[in-house]
Coordinates of C-alpha atoms and ligand atoms in Angstrom, one line a residue:
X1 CA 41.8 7.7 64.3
X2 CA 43.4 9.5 67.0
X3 CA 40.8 10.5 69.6
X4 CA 40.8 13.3 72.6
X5 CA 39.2 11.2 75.5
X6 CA 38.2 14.2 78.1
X7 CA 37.7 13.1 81.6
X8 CA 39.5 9.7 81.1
X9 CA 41.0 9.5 84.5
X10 CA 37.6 8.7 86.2
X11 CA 35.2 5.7 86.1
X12 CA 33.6 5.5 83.1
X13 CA 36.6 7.6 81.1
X14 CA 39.3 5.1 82.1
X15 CA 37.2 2.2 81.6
X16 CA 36.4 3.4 77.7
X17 CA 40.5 4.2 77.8
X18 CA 41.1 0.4 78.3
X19 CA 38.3 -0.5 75.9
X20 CA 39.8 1.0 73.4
X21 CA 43.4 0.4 73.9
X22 CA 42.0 -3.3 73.8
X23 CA 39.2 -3.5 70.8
X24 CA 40.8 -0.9 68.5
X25 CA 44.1 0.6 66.7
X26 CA 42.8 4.0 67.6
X27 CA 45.6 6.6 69.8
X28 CA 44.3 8.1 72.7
X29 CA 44.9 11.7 74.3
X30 CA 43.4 11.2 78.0
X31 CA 43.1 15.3 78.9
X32 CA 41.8 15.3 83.0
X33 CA 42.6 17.6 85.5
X34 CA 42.7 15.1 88.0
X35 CA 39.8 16.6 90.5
X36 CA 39.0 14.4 93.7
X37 CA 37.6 12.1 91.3
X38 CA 40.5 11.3 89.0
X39 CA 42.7 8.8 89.6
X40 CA 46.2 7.6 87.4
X41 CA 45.9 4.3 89.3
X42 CA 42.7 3.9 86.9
X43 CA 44.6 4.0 84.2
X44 CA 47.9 1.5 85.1
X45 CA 49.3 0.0 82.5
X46 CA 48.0 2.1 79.7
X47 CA 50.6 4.2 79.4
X48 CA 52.9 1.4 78.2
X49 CA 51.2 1.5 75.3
X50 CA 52.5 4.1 72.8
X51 CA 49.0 5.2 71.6
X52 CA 48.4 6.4 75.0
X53 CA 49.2 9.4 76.1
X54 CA 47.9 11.9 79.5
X55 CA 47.8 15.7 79.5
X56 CA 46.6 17.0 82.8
X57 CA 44.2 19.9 81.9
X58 CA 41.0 21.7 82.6
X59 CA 38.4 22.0 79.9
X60 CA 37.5 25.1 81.0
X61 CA 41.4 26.2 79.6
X62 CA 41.5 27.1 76.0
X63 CA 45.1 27.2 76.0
X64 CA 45.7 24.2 77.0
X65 CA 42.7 22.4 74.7
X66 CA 44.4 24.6 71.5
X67 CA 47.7 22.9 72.2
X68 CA 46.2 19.1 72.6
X69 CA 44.3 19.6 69.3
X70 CA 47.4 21.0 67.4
X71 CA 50.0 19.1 68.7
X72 CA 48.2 15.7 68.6
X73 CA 45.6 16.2 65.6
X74 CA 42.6 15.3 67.2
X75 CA 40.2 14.1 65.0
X76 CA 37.4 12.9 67.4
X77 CA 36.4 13.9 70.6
X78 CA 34.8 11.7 73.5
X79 CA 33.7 13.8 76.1
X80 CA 33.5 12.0 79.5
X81 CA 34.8 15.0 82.1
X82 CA 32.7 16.5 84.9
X83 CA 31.4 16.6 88.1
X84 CA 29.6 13.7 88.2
X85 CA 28.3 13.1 92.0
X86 CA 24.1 14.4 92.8
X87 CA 24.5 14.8 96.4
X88 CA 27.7 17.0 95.9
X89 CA 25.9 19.3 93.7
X90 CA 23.4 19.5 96.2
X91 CA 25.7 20.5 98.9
X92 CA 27.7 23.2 95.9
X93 CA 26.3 23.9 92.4
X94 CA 28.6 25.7 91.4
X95 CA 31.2 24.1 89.8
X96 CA 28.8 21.6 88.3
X97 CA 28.1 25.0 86.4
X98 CA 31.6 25.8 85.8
X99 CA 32.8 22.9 84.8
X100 CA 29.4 20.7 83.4
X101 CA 28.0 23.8 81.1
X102 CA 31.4 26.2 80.4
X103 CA 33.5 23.4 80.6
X104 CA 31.5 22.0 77.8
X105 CA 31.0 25.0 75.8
X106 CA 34.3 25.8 75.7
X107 CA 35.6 22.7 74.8
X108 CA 32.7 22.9 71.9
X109 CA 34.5 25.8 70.6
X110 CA 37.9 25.0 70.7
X111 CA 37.3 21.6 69.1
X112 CA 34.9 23.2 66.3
X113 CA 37.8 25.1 66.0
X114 CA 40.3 22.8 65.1
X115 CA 38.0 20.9 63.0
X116 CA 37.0 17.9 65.0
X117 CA 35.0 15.0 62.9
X118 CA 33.0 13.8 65.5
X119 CA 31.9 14.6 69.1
X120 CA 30.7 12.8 71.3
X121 CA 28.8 13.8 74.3
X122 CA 28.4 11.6 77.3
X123 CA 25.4 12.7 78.6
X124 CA 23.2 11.1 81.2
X125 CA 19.5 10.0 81.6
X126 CA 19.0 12.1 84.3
X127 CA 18.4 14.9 82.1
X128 CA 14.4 13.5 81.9
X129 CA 14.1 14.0 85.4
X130 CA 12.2 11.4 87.1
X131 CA 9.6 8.8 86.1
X132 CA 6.7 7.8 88.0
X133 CA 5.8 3.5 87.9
X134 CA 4.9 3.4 84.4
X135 CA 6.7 3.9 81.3
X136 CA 10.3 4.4 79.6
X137 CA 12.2 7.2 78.4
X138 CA 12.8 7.4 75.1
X139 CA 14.9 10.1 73.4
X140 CA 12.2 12.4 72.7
X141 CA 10.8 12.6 76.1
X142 CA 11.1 16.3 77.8
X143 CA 14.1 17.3 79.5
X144 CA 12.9 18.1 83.2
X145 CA 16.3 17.5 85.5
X146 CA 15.4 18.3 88.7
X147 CA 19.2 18.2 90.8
X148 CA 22.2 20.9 89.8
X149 CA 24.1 18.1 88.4
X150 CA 21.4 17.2 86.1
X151 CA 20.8 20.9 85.2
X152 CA 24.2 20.9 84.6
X153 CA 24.2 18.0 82.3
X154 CA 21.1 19.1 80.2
X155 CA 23.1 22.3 79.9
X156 CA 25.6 21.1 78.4
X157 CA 23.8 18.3 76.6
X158 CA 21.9 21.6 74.9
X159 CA 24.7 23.5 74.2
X160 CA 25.8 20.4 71.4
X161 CA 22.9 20.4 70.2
X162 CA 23.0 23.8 69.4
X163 CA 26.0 23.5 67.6
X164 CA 25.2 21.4 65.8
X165 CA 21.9 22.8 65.0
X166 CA 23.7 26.6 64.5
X167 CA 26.9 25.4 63.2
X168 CA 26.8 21.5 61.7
X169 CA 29.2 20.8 63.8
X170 CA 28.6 17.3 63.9
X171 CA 27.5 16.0 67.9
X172 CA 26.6 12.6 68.6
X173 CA 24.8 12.3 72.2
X174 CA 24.3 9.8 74.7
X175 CA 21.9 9.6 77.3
X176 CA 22.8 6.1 79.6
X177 CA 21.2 4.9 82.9
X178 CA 23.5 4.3 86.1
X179 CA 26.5 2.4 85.8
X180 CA 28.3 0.4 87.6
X181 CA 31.7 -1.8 87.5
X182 CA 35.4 -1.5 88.4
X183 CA 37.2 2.2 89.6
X184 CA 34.0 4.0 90.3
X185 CA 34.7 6.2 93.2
X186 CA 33.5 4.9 96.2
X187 CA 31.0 7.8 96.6
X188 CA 28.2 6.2 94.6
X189 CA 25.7 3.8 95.7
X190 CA 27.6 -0.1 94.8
X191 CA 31.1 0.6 95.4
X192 CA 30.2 3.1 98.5
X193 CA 27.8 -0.2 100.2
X194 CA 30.6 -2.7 99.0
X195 CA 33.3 -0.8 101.1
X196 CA 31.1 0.0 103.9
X197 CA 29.7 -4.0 103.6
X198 CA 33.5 -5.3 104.1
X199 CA 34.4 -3.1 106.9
X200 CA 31.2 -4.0 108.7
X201 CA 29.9 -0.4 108.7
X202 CA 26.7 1.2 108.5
X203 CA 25.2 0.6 105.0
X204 CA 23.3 4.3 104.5
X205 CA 19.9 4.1 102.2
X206 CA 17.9 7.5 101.1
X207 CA 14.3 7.9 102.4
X208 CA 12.4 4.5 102.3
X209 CA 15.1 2.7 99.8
X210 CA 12.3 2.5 96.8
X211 CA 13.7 4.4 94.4
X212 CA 14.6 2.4 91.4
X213 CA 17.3 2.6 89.3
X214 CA 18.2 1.3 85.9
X215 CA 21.3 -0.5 86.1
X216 CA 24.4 -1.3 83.4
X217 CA 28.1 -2.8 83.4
X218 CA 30.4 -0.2 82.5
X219 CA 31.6 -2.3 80.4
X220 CA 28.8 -2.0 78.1
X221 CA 28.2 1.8 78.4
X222 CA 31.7 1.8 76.7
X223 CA 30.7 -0.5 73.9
X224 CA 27.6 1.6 73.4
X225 CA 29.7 4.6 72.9
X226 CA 31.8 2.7 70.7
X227 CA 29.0 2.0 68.4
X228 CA 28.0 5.6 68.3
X229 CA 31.4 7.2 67.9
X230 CA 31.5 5.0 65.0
X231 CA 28.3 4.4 63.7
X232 CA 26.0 6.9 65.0
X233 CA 24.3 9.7 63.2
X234 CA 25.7 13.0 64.1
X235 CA 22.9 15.2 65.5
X236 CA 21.3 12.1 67.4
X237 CA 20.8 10.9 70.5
X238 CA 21.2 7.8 71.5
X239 CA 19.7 6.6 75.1
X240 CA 21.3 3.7 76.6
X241 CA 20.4 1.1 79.0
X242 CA 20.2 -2.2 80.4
X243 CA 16.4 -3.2 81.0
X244 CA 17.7 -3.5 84.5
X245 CA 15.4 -1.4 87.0
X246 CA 16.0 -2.3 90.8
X247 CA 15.2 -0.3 93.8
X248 CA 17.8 0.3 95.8
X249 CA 17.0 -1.5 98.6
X250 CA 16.8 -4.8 97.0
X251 CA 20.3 -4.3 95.5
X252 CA 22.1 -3.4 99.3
X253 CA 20.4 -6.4 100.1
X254 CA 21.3 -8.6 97.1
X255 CA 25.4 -7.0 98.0
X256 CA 25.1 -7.8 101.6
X257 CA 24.2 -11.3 100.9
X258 CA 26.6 -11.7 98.3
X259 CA 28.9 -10.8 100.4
X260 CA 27.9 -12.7 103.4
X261 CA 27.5 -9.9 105.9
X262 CA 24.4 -8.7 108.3
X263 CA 21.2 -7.1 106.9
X264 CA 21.9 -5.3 110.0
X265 CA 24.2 -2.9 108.4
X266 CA 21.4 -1.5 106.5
X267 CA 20.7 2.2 107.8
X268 CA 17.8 4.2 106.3
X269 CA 18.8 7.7 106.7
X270 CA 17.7 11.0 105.4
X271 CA 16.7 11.3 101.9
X272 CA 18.6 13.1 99.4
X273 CA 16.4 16.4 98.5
X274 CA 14.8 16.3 95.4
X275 CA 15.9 12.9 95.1
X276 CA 14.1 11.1 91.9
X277 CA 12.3 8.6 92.2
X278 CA 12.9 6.2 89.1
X279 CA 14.7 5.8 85.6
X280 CA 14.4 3.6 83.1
X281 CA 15.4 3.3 79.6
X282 CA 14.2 3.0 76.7
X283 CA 17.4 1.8 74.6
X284 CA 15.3 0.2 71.4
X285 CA 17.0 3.5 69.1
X286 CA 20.3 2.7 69.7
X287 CA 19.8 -2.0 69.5
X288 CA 17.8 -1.7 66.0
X289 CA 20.0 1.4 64.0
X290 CA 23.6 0.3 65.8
X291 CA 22.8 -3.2 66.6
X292 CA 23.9 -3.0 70.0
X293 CA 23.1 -5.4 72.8
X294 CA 24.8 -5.4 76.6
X295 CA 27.1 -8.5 77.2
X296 CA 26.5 -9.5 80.5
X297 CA 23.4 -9.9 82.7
X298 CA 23.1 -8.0 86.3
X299 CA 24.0 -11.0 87.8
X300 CA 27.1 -11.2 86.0
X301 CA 28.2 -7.9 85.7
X302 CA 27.6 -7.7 89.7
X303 CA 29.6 -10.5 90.3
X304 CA 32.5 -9.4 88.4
X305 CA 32.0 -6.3 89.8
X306 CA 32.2 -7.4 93.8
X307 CA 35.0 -9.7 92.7
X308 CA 37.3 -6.4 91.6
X309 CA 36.4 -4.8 94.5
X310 CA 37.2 -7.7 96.6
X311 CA 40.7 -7.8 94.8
X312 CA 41.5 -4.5 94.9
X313 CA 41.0 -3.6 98.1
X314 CA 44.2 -1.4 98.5
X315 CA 42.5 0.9 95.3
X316 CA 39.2 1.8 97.6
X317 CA 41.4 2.0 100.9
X318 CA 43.4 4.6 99.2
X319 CA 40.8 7.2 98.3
X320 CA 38.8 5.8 101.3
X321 CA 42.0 7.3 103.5
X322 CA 42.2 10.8 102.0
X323 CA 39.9 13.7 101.5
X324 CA 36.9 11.5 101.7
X325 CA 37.1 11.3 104.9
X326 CA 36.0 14.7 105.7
X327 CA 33.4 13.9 102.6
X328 CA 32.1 11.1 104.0
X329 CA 31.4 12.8 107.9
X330 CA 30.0 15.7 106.0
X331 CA 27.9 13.7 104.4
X332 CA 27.1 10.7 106.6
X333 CA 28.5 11.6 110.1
X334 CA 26.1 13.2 113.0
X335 CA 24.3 16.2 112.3
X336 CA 25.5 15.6 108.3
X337 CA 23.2 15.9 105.4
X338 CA 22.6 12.0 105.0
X339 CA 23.3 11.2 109.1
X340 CA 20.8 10.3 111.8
X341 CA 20.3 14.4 112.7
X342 CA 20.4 14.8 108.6
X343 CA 18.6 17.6 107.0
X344 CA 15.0 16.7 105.6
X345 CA 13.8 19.5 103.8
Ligands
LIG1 P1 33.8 10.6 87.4 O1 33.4 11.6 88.4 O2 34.3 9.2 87.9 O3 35.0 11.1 86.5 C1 35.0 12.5 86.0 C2 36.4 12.8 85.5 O4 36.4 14.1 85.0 C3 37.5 12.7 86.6 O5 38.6 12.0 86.1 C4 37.8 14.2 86.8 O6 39.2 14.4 87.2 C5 37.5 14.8 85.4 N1 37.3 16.2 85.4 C6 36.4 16.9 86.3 N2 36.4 18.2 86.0 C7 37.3 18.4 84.9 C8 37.7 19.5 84.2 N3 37.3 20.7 84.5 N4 38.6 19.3 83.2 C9 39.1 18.1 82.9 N5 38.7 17.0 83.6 C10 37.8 17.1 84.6 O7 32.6 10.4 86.5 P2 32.0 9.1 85.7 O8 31.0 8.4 86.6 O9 33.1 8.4 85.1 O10 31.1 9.8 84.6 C11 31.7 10.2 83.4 C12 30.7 10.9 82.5 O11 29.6 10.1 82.2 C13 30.1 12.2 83.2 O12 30.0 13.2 82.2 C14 28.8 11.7 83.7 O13 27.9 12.8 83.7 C15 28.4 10.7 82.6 N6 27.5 9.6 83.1 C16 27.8 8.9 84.2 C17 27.0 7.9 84.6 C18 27.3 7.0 85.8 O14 26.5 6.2 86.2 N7 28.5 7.2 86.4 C19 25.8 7.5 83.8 C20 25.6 8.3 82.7 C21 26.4 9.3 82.3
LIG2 P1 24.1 7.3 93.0 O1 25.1 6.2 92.9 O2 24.6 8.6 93.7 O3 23.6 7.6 91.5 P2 22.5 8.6 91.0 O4 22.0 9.5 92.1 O5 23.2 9.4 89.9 O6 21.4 7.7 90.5 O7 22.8 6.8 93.8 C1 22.1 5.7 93.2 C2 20.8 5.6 94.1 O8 21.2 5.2 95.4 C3 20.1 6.9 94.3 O9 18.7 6.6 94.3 C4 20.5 7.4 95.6 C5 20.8 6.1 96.4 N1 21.8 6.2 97.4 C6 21.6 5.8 98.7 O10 20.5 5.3 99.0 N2 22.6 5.8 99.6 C7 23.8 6.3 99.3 O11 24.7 6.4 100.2 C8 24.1 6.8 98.0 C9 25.4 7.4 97.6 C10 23.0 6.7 97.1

């Protein structure tokens, strides 16, 4: 099968690039426009492979989508790319529109057009908003997203539904919990305290750190979305998860120790507006009709994952170096958002 892999350049995208170069005979056309988030030195080594090949392009471009389906006869589509970061929507929604909903639509059309077999749509549990103590989503719980990225993503999440509602255009849809694992941008929680952790830095947590989320190894997101591209039933959803709640205190802590530095580093700062308070999944849909089960525990998968970080140092200090800087004061720095002075509407 050859399969159009949008947004492949990024975390979860490159990691399902490598999953597949590895588990299947499938080709691969990575299309990314290489935003902040992207990153070719995800992707090393791939392109030594000759059913791998990278087209820099914005989904929102129907040229350039026309000429990736002709030219490489796409016959599925997995459909990673957007802006993917809360507290940057929170700080400007737009493009989360732009890109998250039109971006999606378009690409909708264009690969209806060109007669696409399956799509999948990586969508996110953050489109059920937020849980209170008790209870699980499941797929048929109400959408309620309550950031502009998750707005965004239930958008867009919608808009395949209603093709294939309107047009039978045959969308698969996955709704996972957080994940976590090797190239994600050091912007999210684990890889943002890891780097801050080894350079003996301020270790920032939102509110009163309670807010519990439901963790899993990028590694097993991308088997997941294996089993549905192949598997699933087109017009489904499919949540995904871990069983792996934690508040987010208890997991800085658990890296800190790990990593045998000071609880001192740990900062509570500002909360993140509208911030939700828990997710957790309820992933029984996708283990009894696709038989699908993680591989690794949270213990392992957070090993493995400090290890990569550990060795790969020169990868974080990069990005670290660049444009995030002036992200990170924004952000974290005196008088910013999440800093001591922070905004706390
Ligand atoms: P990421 O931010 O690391 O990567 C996003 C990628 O999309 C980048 O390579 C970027 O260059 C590309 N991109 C952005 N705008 C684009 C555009 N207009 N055209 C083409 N490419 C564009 O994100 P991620 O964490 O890897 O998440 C991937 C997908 O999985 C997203 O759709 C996200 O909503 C979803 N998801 C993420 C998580 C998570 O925990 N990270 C959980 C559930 C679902
Ligand atoms: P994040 O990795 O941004 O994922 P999401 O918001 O999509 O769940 O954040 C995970 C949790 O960690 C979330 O509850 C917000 C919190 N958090 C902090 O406490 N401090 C931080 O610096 C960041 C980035 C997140």
């Amino acid at each position: 099968m050859t399969l159009l892999v949008t947004g492949g350049a990024g975390f979860i995208g490159s990691n399902f690039v490598r999953y597949l170069l590895e588990t299947s005979e499938d080709r691969i056309v990575n299309l990314d426009l290489l935003t902040y988030a992207g990153n070719l030195a995800n992707l090393t080594g791939c392109d030594q492979d000759p059913r791998y090949r990278f087209v820099r392009g914005d989904i929102r471009d129907r040229e350039t989508l026309r000429r990736a389906f002709a030219e490489h006869e796409i016959e599925a589509v997995v459909h990673f790319a957007a802006e993917s970061h809360v507290d940057r929507s929170v700080e400007g929604p737009e493009v989360f529109v732009t890109t998250n909903v039109l971006g999606t639509e378009i690409l909708l059309e264009e690969a209806r057009a060109a007669g696409v077999e399956r799509f999948l749509m990586v969508s996110t549990d953050e489109v059920y908003g937020s849980l209170g103590d008790e209870g699980l989503f499941t797929e048929s719980s109400p959408l309620a997203p309550n950031s502009p990225y998750a707005a965004s993503k239930a958008s867009a999440d919608l808009l395949c539904r209603a093709f294939y509602k309107t047009y039978g255009f045959p969308v698969l849809i996955t709704r996972c919990s957080n994940n976590y694992g090797a190239y994600q941008f050091p912007e999210k929680l684990i890889p943002l305290m890891i780097a801050n952790a080894l350079e003996d830095k301020p270790l920032p947590v939102y509110g009163d750190g309670r807010n519990v989320r439901d963790w899993l190894y990028v590694r097993d997101h991308c088997s997941a979305l294996d089993a549905v591209l192949r598997r699933g039933r087109p017009g489904e959803v499919y949540n995904i998860g871990g069983c792996n709640e934690m508040a987010n205190l208890e997991l800085v802590r658990l890296l800190v120790d790990h990593l045998g530095k000071s609880r001192d580093l740990i900062t509570f700062v500002s909360d993140r507006p509208g911030h939700d308070r828990r997710y957790a999944i309820d992933a029984t849909k996708i283990m009894s009709e696709l038989d699908w089960a993680p591989s690794v525990t949270f213990e392992q998968g957070l090993g493995a994952t400090v290890d990569w970080y550990l060795q790969h140092r020169s990868w974080w200090e990069e990005i670290r170096s660049g444009e995030y800087t002036a992200y990170y004061e924004q952000m974290y720095g005196q008088g910013g958002r999440h800093g001591k002075d922070g905004v706390n509407p």
